[in-house]
Short mmCIF file of C-alpha atoms in Angstrom, two decimals:
data_model
loop_
_atom_site.label_atom_id
_atom_site.label_comp_id
_atom_site.label_asym_id
_atom_site.label_seq_id
_atom_site.Cartn_x
_atom_site.Cartn_y
_atom_site.Cartn_z
CA MET K 1386 20.06 11.00 -36.08
CA GLU K 1387 19.09 13.72 -33.62
CA MET K 1388 16.99 15.37 -36.31
CA ALA K 1389 15.34 12.04 -37.12
CA ILE K 1390 14.48 11.55 -33.45
CA LEU K 1391 13.01 15.06 -33.11
CA LYS K 1392 11.22 14.94 -36.47
CA PRO K 1393 10.76 11.28 -37.58
CA SER K 1394 9.09 12.28 -40.85
CA PHE K 1395 12.41 13.78 -42.06
CA ALA K 1396 13.88 10.27 -42.23
CA ARG K 1397 11.35 9.44 -44.97
CA LYS K 1398 11.91 12.54 -47.11
CA LEU K 1399 13.52 12.14 -50.53
CA ASN K 1400 16.09 14.59 -51.85
CA PRO K 1401 15.80 16.08 -55.38
CA GLU K 1402 17.62 13.02 -56.80
CA GLY K 1403 15.02 10.71 -55.24
CA TYR K 1404 16.99 9.23 -52.34
CA SER K 1405 16.12 8.98 -48.66
CA PRO K 1406 18.68 9.45 -45.83
CA MET K 1407 19.09 5.66 -45.60
CA HIS K 1408 19.71 5.42 -49.35
CA LEU K 1409 22.42 8.08 -49.07
CA ALA K 1410 24.00 6.42 -46.03
CA LEU K 1411 24.20 3.15 -48.00
CA GLN K 1412 25.69 4.84 -51.06
CA HIS K 1413 28.41 6.46 -48.95
CA GLU K 1414 28.95 3.27 -46.88
CA HIS K 1415 27.98 4.91 -43.59
CA TYR K 1416 26.74 1.61 -42.23
CA SER K 1417 26.59 2.70 -38.60
CA THR K 1418 24.11 5.40 -39.64
CA VAL K 1419 22.10 2.81 -41.58
CA ARG K 1420 21.82 0.60 -38.51
CA ALA K 1421 20.91 3.56 -36.32
CA LEU K 1422 18.13 4.60 -38.70
CA MET K 1423 16.93 1.00 -38.86
CA THR K 1424 16.75 0.90 -35.06
CA LEU K 1425 14.85 4.18 -35.00
CA ASP K 1426 12.21 2.97 -37.48
CA PRO K 1427 12.39 -0.47 -39.13
CA LYS K 1428 9.92 0.64 -41.82
CA LEU K 1429 12.55 2.97 -43.26
CA ILE K 1430 13.80 -0.17 -45.02
CA ARG K 1431 10.63 0.00 -47.14
CA VAL K 1432 10.97 3.63 -48.26
CA ARG K 1433 10.89 3.72 -52.06
CA GLY K 1434 13.44 5.92 -53.74
CA ARG K 1435 14.23 6.53 -57.37
CA TYR K 1436 12.84 3.82 -59.70
CA GLY K 1437 11.05 2.33 -56.69
CA ILE K 1438 14.27 0.97 -55.23
CA THR K 1439 14.19 0.43 -51.47
CA PRO K 1440 17.27 0.06 -49.24
CA LEU K 1441 16.64 -3.70 -49.35
CA HIS K 1442 16.83 -3.72 -53.14
CA TYR K 1443 20.00 -1.62 -52.98
CA VAL K 1444 21.97 -3.96 -50.69
CA ALA K 1445 20.75 -7.01 -52.66
CA GLY K 1446 22.41 -5.56 -55.76
CA LYS K 1447 25.74 -4.81 -54.07
CA GLU K 1448 28.47 -7.40 -53.51
CA GLY K 1449 30.45 -7.42 -50.30
CA ASP K 1450 30.41 -8.97 -46.85
CA MET K 1451 29.04 -5.85 -45.16
CA GLU K 1452 26.22 -5.49 -47.71
CA VAL K 1453 25.25 -9.15 -47.35
CA GLU K 1454 25.20 -8.79 -43.57
CA LEU K 1455 22.96 -5.73 -43.87
CA LEU K 1456 20.69 -7.67 -46.23
CA ALA K 1457 20.22 -10.36 -43.56
CA GLU K 1458 19.62 -7.71 -40.88
CA PHE K 1459 17.05 -5.94 -43.03
CA LEU K 1460 15.12 -9.18 -43.61
CA ALA K 1461 15.18 -10.08 -39.91
CA THR K 1462 14.14 -6.56 -38.84
CA CYS K 1463 11.37 -5.89 -41.37
CA ASN K 1464 10.23 -9.11 -43.03
CA SER K 1465 7.37 -7.37 -44.85
CA SER K 1466 9.98 -5.52 -46.96
CA ILE K 1467 10.29 -8.68 -49.08
CA ASN K 1468 6.95 -7.75 -50.72
CA ASP K 1469 8.23 -4.45 -52.15
CA LEU K 1470 8.70 -4.12 -55.90
CA THR K 1471 10.70 -1.71 -58.03
CA SER K 1472 9.15 0.33 -60.84
CA ARG K 1473 9.89 -2.66 -63.12
CA CYS K 1474 7.91 -5.00 -60.80
CA GLU K 1475 11.16 -6.64 -59.65
CA THR K 1476 11.42 -8.32 -56.27
CA VAL K 1477 14.61 -8.20 -54.26
CA VAL K 1478 15.38 -11.70 -55.55
CA HIS K 1479 15.13 -10.42 -59.14
CA VAL K 1480 17.65 -7.71 -58.28
CA ALA K 1481 20.12 -10.19 -56.75
CA VAL K 1482 19.94 -12.51 -59.77
CA LYS K 1483 20.15 -9.71 -62.36
CA THR K 1484 23.29 -8.33 -60.70
CA HIS K 1485 24.83 -11.83 -60.46
CA ASN K 1486 25.06 -11.47 -56.69
CA LEU K 1487 25.24 -15.15 -55.73
CA GLN K 1488 26.03 -14.49 -52.08
CA ALA K 1489 22.96 -12.26 -51.65
CA PHE K 1490 20.80 -14.78 -53.51
CA LYS K 1491 21.80 -17.58 -51.13
CA VAL K 1492 20.90 -15.38 -48.15
CA LEU K 1493 17.51 -14.59 -49.68
CA LEU K 1494 16.77 -18.20 -50.61
CA GLY K 1495 17.68 -19.44 -47.14
CA TRP K 1496 15.51 -16.79 -45.49
CA LEU K 1497 12.53 -17.41 -47.78
CA THR K 1498 12.74 -21.14 -47.07
CA ARG K 1499 12.77 -20.58 -43.31
CA VAL K 1500 9.76 -18.24 -43.31
CA TYR K 1501 7.78 -20.34 -45.84
CA ARG K 1502 7.70 -17.60 -48.48
CA THR K 1503 9.37 -19.40 -51.39
CA ASN K 1504 6.27 -18.55 -53.43
CA ILE K 1505 7.93 -15.16 -54.01
CA LEU K 1506 10.39 -16.94 -56.29
CA GLY K 1507 7.47 -17.38 -58.70
CA TRP K 1508 6.59 -13.68 -58.87
CA LYS K 1509 7.12 -12.13 -62.30
CA ASP K 1510 8.57 -8.78 -63.37
CA GLN K 1511 7.11 -6.50 -66.02
CA ASP K 1512 8.36 -8.84 -68.76
CA GLY K 1513 6.76 -11.87 -67.13
CA ASN K 1514 10.11 -13.33 -66.05
CA THR K 1515 10.56 -15.16 -62.77
CA VAL K 1516 14.01 -15.36 -61.20
CA LEU K 1517 14.38 -18.79 -62.84
CA HIS K 1518 13.83 -17.24 -66.29
CA ILE K 1519 16.51 -14.65 -65.57
CA ALA K 1520 18.99 -17.22 -64.26
CA ALA K 1521 18.36 -19.32 -67.39
CA SER K 1522 18.73 -16.43 -69.86
CA GLU K 1523 21.96 -15.21 -68.25
CA GLU K 1524 23.32 -18.76 -67.84
CA GLN K 1525 23.81 -18.52 -64.08
CA LEU K 1526 24.25 -22.23 -63.58
CA GLU K 1527 24.59 -22.34 -59.79
CA ILE K 1528 21.52 -20.18 -59.19
CA PHE K 1529 19.60 -22.24 -61.75
CA LYS K 1530 20.45 -25.45 -59.86
CA LEU K 1531 19.36 -23.96 -56.53
CA LEU K 1532 16.05 -22.76 -57.96
CA MET K 1533 15.02 -25.97 -59.70
CA GLY K 1534 13.95 -27.62 -56.47
CA CYS K 1535 11.86 -24.76 -55.09
CA THR K 1536 10.09 -23.03 -57.99
CA ASP K 1537 7.93 -23.95 -60.96
CA VAL K 1538 10.16 -24.77 -63.95
CA ASN K 1539 7.12 -24.82 -66.25
CA ALA K 1540 5.99 -21.23 -65.65
CA LYS K 1541 5.91 -19.17 -68.85
CA ASN K 1542 6.92 -15.54 -69.31
CA PHE K 1543 5.05 -13.07 -71.51
CA GLN K 1544 6.93 -14.44 -74.54
CA ASP K 1545 5.33 -17.82 -73.81
CA LYS K 1546 8.65 -19.47 -72.94
CA THR K 1547 9.54 -21.59 -69.92
CA ALA K 1548 12.90 -21.46 -68.19
CA LEU K 1549 13.70 -24.91 -69.59
CA GLU K 1550 13.21 -23.60 -73.12
CA ILE K 1551 15.44 -20.60 -72.45
CA PHE K 1552 18.24 -22.41 -70.67
CA GLN K 1553 21.35 -23.60 -72.49
CA ASP K 1554 23.88 -25.38 -70.32
CA PRO K 1555 27.36 -23.96 -71.11
CA SER K 1556 29.20 -26.34 -68.78
CA GLY K 1557 28.12 -29.70 -70.20
CA ASP K 1558 26.93 -30.85 -66.76
CA GLN K 1559 25.57 -34.37 -67.39
CA ASP K 1560 23.76 -34.57 -64.04
CA LEU K 1561 21.97 -31.30 -64.71
CA ALA K 1562 21.09 -32.45 -68.23
CA LYS K 1563 19.45 -35.61 -66.83
CA ARG K 1564 17.45 -33.57 -64.32
CA LEU K 1565 16.29 -31.20 -67.06
CA CYS K 1566 15.19 -34.11 -69.26
CA LEU K 1567 13.21 -35.53 -66.36
CA LEU K 1568 11.54 -32.16 -65.73
CA GLU K 1569 10.67 -31.83 -69.41
CA ARG K 1570 9.01 -35.27 -69.42
CA ARG K 1571 7.01 -34.34 -66.36
CA ALA K 1572 6.02 -31.03 -67.96
CA ARG K 1573 4.45 -32.86 -70.90
CA ARG K 1574 2.19 -34.77 -68.51
CA PHE K 1575 1.04 -31.67 -66.62
CA THR K 1576 -2.47 -30.33 -67.00
CA PRO K 1577 -2.57 -27.11 -69.06
CA THR K 1578 -2.08 -24.01 -66.95
CA LEU K 1579 -4.73 -21.40 -66.20
CA SER K 1580 -4.38 -17.66 -66.30
CA LEU K 1581 -5.64 -15.76 -63.29
CA SER K 1582 -8.58 -14.40 -65.32
CA GLN K 1583 -9.50 -17.94 -66.41
CA PHE K 1584 -9.43 -19.09 -62.80
CA PHE K 1585 -11.73 -16.27 -61.65
CA SER K 1586 -14.06 -16.94 -64.62
CA THR K 1587 -14.75 -20.49 -63.46
CA LYS K 1588 -17.29 -21.40 -60.81
CA PRO K 1589 -15.96 -21.56 -57.23
CA THR K 1590 -14.64 -24.97 -56.25
CA VAL K 1591 -16.25 -27.04 -53.48
CA TYR K 1592 -13.55 -25.93 -51.06
CA GLU K 1593 -14.08 -22.25 -51.93
CA LYS K 1594 -17.82 -22.57 -51.41
CA TYR K 1595 -17.17 -24.30 -48.09
CA LYS K 1596 -14.75 -21.59 -46.99
CA MET K 1597 -17.10 -18.79 -48.01
CA PHE K 1598 -19.89 -20.46 -46.04
CA LEU K 1599 -17.94 -21.42 -42.92
CA GLY K 1600 -14.91 -19.12 -43.06
CA ILE K 1601 -15.04 -16.87 -40.00
CA ARG K 1602 -13.24 -13.60 -40.74
CA ASN K 1603 -13.78 -12.16 -37.26
CA GLU K 1604 -10.75 -13.38 -35.31
CA SER K 1605 -12.37 -12.76 -31.91
CA ALA K 1606 -15.43 -14.81 -32.88
CA ARG K 1607 -13.22 -17.60 -34.20
CA ASN K 1608 -11.25 -17.69 -30.93
CA ILE K 1609 -14.46 -17.87 -28.87
CA ILE K 1610 -15.82 -20.72 -31.01
CA LEU K 1611 -12.56 -22.66 -30.68
CA ILE K 1612 -12.40 -22.19 -26.89
CA VAL K 1613 -16.02 -23.24 -26.32
CA SER K 1614 -15.71 -26.21 -28.70
CA THR K 1615 -12.54 -27.35 -26.95
CA LEU K 1616 -14.23 -27.18 -23.54
CA ILE K 1617 -17.22 -29.19 -24.81
CA ALA K 1618 -14.95 -31.80 -26.42
CA THR K 1619 -12.98 -32.11 -23.16
CA ALA K 1620 -16.14 -32.45 -21.04
CA SER K 1621 -17.71 -35.09 -23.31
CA TYR K 1622 -14.43 -37.03 -23.48
CA GLN K 1623 -14.23 -36.96 -19.68
CA ALA K 1624 -17.84 -38.18 -19.49
CA ALA K 1625 -16.85 -41.19 -21.60
CA LEU K 1626 -14.03 -41.92 -19.16
CA THR K 1627 -16.28 -41.53 -16.08
CA PRO K 1628 -19.87 -42.43 -17.11
CA PRO K 1629 -22.82 -42.17 -14.68
CA GLY K 1630 -22.63 -45.00 -12.19
CA GLY K 1631 -18.96 -45.60 -12.91
CA TYR K 1632 -17.48 -49.02 -13.67
CA TRP K 1633 -17.72 -52.49 -12.20
CA GLN K 1634 -15.05 -53.04 -9.57
CA ASP K 1635 -15.03 -56.84 -9.83
CA ASN K 1636 -15.61 -59.70 -12.29
CA SER K 1637 -18.81 -61.71 -12.31
CA THR K 1638 -19.38 -64.79 -14.46
CA ASN K 1639 -21.98 -66.85 -12.52
CA THR K 1640 -25.62 -65.86 -12.70
CA PRO K 1641 -28.36 -67.83 -10.96
CA ALA K 1642 -30.28 -69.73 -13.61
CA ASN K 1643 -33.74 -68.41 -14.48
CA CYS K 1644 -33.50 -65.84 -11.70
CA THR K 1645 -33.81 -62.09 -12.01
CA VAL K 1646 -33.17 -61.43 -8.32
CA VAL K 1647 -29.83 -59.82 -7.62
CA SER K 1648 -27.96 -61.65 -4.85
CA ALA K 1649 -24.95 -60.57 -2.84
CA ASN K 1650 -21.75 -62.39 -2.02
CA THR K 1651 -19.95 -62.40 1.30
CA SER K 1652 -18.19 -59.12 0.51
CA GLY K 1653 -21.47 -57.34 -0.09
CA ILE K 1654 -20.88 -56.85 -3.83
CA ALA K 1655 -23.98 -57.32 -5.96
CA ILE K 1656 -23.97 -60.19 -8.39
CA GLY K 1657 -26.28 -59.94 -11.40
CA LYS K 1658 -25.58 -60.48 -15.06
CA PRO K 1659 -22.03 -61.45 -16.06
CA HIS K 1660 -19.68 -58.46 -16.22
CA HIS K 1661 -15.99 -57.67 -16.25
CA VAL K 1662 -14.06 -55.26 -14.09
CA GLY K 1663 -13.67 -51.84 -15.72
CA ASN K 1664 -16.87 -52.06 -17.82
CA MET K 1665 -19.73 -49.55 -17.51
CA THR K 1666 -22.35 -50.44 -14.94
CA MET K 1667 -25.15 -49.19 -17.21
CA LYS K 1668 -26.94 -51.57 -19.53
CA GLY K 1669 -29.75 -51.68 -22.01
CA LEU K 1670 -31.49 -48.48 -23.14
CA GLN K 1671 -29.67 -46.30 -20.61
CA LEU K 1672 -26.29 -47.42 -21.93
CA TYR K 1673 -27.11 -46.77 -25.58
CA THR K 1674 -28.83 -43.43 -24.84
CA PHE K 1675 -25.85 -42.14 -22.86
CA THR K 1676 -23.28 -43.38 -25.39
CA ILE K 1677 -25.12 -41.93 -28.40
CA LEU K 1678 -25.89 -38.53 -26.84
CA ASN K 1679 -22.41 -38.08 -25.35
CA SER K 1680 -20.78 -39.12 -28.62
CA MET K 1681 -22.99 -36.73 -30.62
CA VAL K 1682 -21.92 -33.84 -28.40
CA PHE K 1683 -18.26 -34.86 -28.73
CA TRP K 1684 -18.40 -35.13 -32.53
CA ALA K 1685 -20.32 -31.86 -32.87
CA SER K 1686 -17.55 -30.02 -31.00
CA MET K 1687 -14.86 -31.86 -32.95
CA CYS K 1688 -16.47 -30.99 -36.28
CA THR K 1689 -16.70 -27.34 -35.22
CA ILE K 1690 -12.97 -27.29 -34.56
CA TRP K 1691 -12.34 -29.10 -37.85
CA ALA K 1692 -14.53 -26.67 -39.77
CA THR K 1693 -12.48 -23.76 -38.45
CA ALA K 1694 -9.14 -25.50 -38.99
CA ILE K 1695 -9.88 -26.56 -42.58
CA THR K 1696 -10.41 -22.97 -43.70
CA LEU K 1697 -6.89 -22.15 -42.47
CA LEU K 1698 -5.06 -25.02 -44.17
CA PRO K 1699 -2.15 -25.61 -44.63
CA ASP K 1700 -1.20 -23.46 -41.60
CA SER K 1701 -3.55 -25.46 -39.36
CA ALA K 1702 -2.44 -28.90 -40.59
CA LEU K 1703 -0.91 -29.85 -37.23
CA VAL K 1704 -4.08 -28.87 -35.36
CA TYR K 1705 -6.19 -30.78 -37.87
CA LEU K 1706 -4.16 -33.97 -37.40
CA SER K 1707 -4.04 -33.56 -33.61
CA ILE K 1708 -7.82 -33.33 -33.46
CA GLY K 1709 -7.98 -36.46 -35.60
CA SER K 1710 -5.78 -38.31 -33.11
CA PHE K 1711 -8.01 -37.08 -30.28
CA GLY K 1712 -11.05 -38.48 -32.10
CA ILE K 1713 -9.37 -41.87 -32.57
CA ALA K 1714 -8.61 -41.98 -28.85
CA PHE K 1715 -12.29 -41.34 -28.12
CA VAL K 1716 -13.38 -44.17 -30.42
CA VAL K 1717 -10.94 -46.58 -28.79
CA THR K 1718 -12.07 -45.51 -25.30
CA VAL K 1719 -15.75 -46.15 -26.10
CA GLY K 1720 -14.90 -49.54 -27.63
CA VAL K 1721 -12.80 -50.66 -24.64
CA GLU K 1722 -15.28 -49.53 -21.99
CA PHE K 1723 -18.41 -50.91 -23.63
CA PRO K 1724 -19.70 -53.87 -21.57
CA LYS K 1725 -18.42 -57.18 -22.89
CA SER K 1726 -21.80 -58.67 -22.10
CA GLN K 1727 -23.11 -56.75 -25.12
CA PRO K 1728 -20.40 -57.37 -27.73
CA ALA K 1729 -22.66 -56.83 -30.74
CA GLY K 1730 -23.68 -53.36 -29.60
CA GLY K 1731 -20.09 -52.40 -28.79
CA ASP K 1732 -18.83 -53.57 -32.17
CA LEU K 1733 -21.52 -51.58 -33.99
CA VAL K 1734 -20.65 -48.43 -32.03
CA VAL K 1735 -16.93 -48.79 -32.78
CA ILE K 1736 -17.51 -49.51 -36.50
CA PHE K 1737 -19.90 -46.56 -36.84
CA TYR K 1738 -17.51 -44.10 -35.22
CA HIS K 1739 -14.55 -45.39 -37.21
CA LEU K 1740 -16.47 -44.71 -40.42
CA LEU K 1741 -17.50 -41.30 -39.10
CA MET K 1742 -13.89 -40.57 -38.20
CA LEU K 1743 -12.57 -41.51 -41.64
CA THR K 1744 -15.24 -39.41 -43.35
CA ALA K 1745 -14.66 -36.37 -41.13
CA VAL K 1746 -10.89 -36.48 -41.68
CA CYS K 1747 -10.44 -37.70 -45.24
CA LEU K 1748 -13.30 -35.99 -47.11
CA PRO K 1749 -12.26 -32.37 -46.24
CA LEU K 1750 -8.62 -33.21 -46.98
CA TYR K 1751 -9.62 -34.62 -50.37
CA VAL K 1752 -11.65 -31.49 -51.19
CA TRP K 1753 -8.75 -29.24 -50.13
CA ALA K 1754 -6.30 -31.29 -52.21
CA MET K 1755 -8.52 -30.92 -55.30
CA TYR K 1756 -8.62 -27.17 -54.74
CA LYS K 1757 -4.82 -27.00 -54.46
CA ARG K 1758 -4.47 -28.90 -57.74
CA VAL K 1759 -6.52 -26.19 -59.45
CA VAL K 1760 -4.72 -23.28 -57.78
CA ASN K 1761 -1.29 -24.71 -58.57
CA ARG K 1762 -2.16 -24.55 -62.27
CA ILE K 1763 -2.50 -20.77 -62.21
CA ASP K 1764 0.20 -19.14 -64.32
CA ALA K 1765 -0.14 -15.40 -63.80
CA ILE K 1766 2.23 -12.79 -62.39
CA GLY K 1767 2.59 -15.06 -59.38
CA ARG K 1768 1.83 -12.48 -56.72
CA HIS K 1769 -0.94 -14.48 -55.08
CA PRO K 1770 0.84 -16.30 -52.19
CA GLY K 1771 -2.01 -18.49 -51.02
CA ASN K 1772 -4.29 -15.46 -50.72
CA LEU K 1773 -6.87 -16.02 -53.47
CA LEU K 1774 -9.54 -16.26 -50.81
CA GLY K 1775 -8.34 -13.37 -48.74
CA THR K 1776 -5.78 -14.83 -46.36
CA LYS K 1777 -2.81 -12.89 -45.06
CA HIS K 1778 0.32 -11.83 -46.95
CA ARG K 1779 -1.76 -10.47 -49.81
CA LYS K 1780 0.22 -8.42 -52.33
#
């Protein structure tokens, strides 16, 4: 450890047999040294040794309480280590399943679920097998049951076989048999899969074109746009709450017949056309001009935020829906505050903005959903976790 502190590069060196100091410490069960090295440099967990095996792969293939605990510590300390493959293109999940290490597999599955990386379960080794194919071929019933709910049972290996075609239930489990029959019926209704080359050979989808046009790769620029758009949306929303001239403070229902002169009552409050307390004081052209211009500014800022959020779906789904709720609140506010003396105009404004709201929310979601239907048909090696258009976690 003292040598590793003085010369950190030594901790990455491989001996003639192809093992790093952490590999050797694991082989000789010097777990305190393993934890010390991990504390010194978490990326030592990703050092590839012989056959491309990292310390993470090693502990995933070993049974025992201490090894399972180290596996969990490795994942928590260096989560990017889950992307590493052996020389046979095996993930750490492949290693756990091939060595029949059920305890390690449960740790991996639980961690992948919590960090939203279950797509790794669909990655294929050099033979085109996912972990589900391996569990099926080796008749690991419990692992097969766990995987059925979180991976594609219709993915084919390089022998053009699905896991359902490989699997033979040795236990006679009737419940599992029913579930398999249901999956097989669904598989027959699925659209034929695409290879990755076939997907790239097709023209970009509407969503891809949209993202290439509006996708802002510069994170600083995207943050500035979001901040400014949020400030504009807030200011225009506040203007709708406090319009120029404010609101009527009293109710008025009696207007002198055939008289355009504004009179005053004993309290000094002007009495003109009928109005209700809480309505805007503006009327006529001024009212419509202010409402239209303020609403245009509000919707322009909202659409800017939406345009940025859509390119980051599904990670930005909560922001997308929150902005939608904010827009609905704006529509309701305009409808409530519009003078009741002009009901036709108020109804038209509310109807128009409701239609605009539905279009702005539903149309991009529909386009994104169509894109996901196409992407979910891709049956390749599987190492494209939502990154076909350059998002993070690319392998």
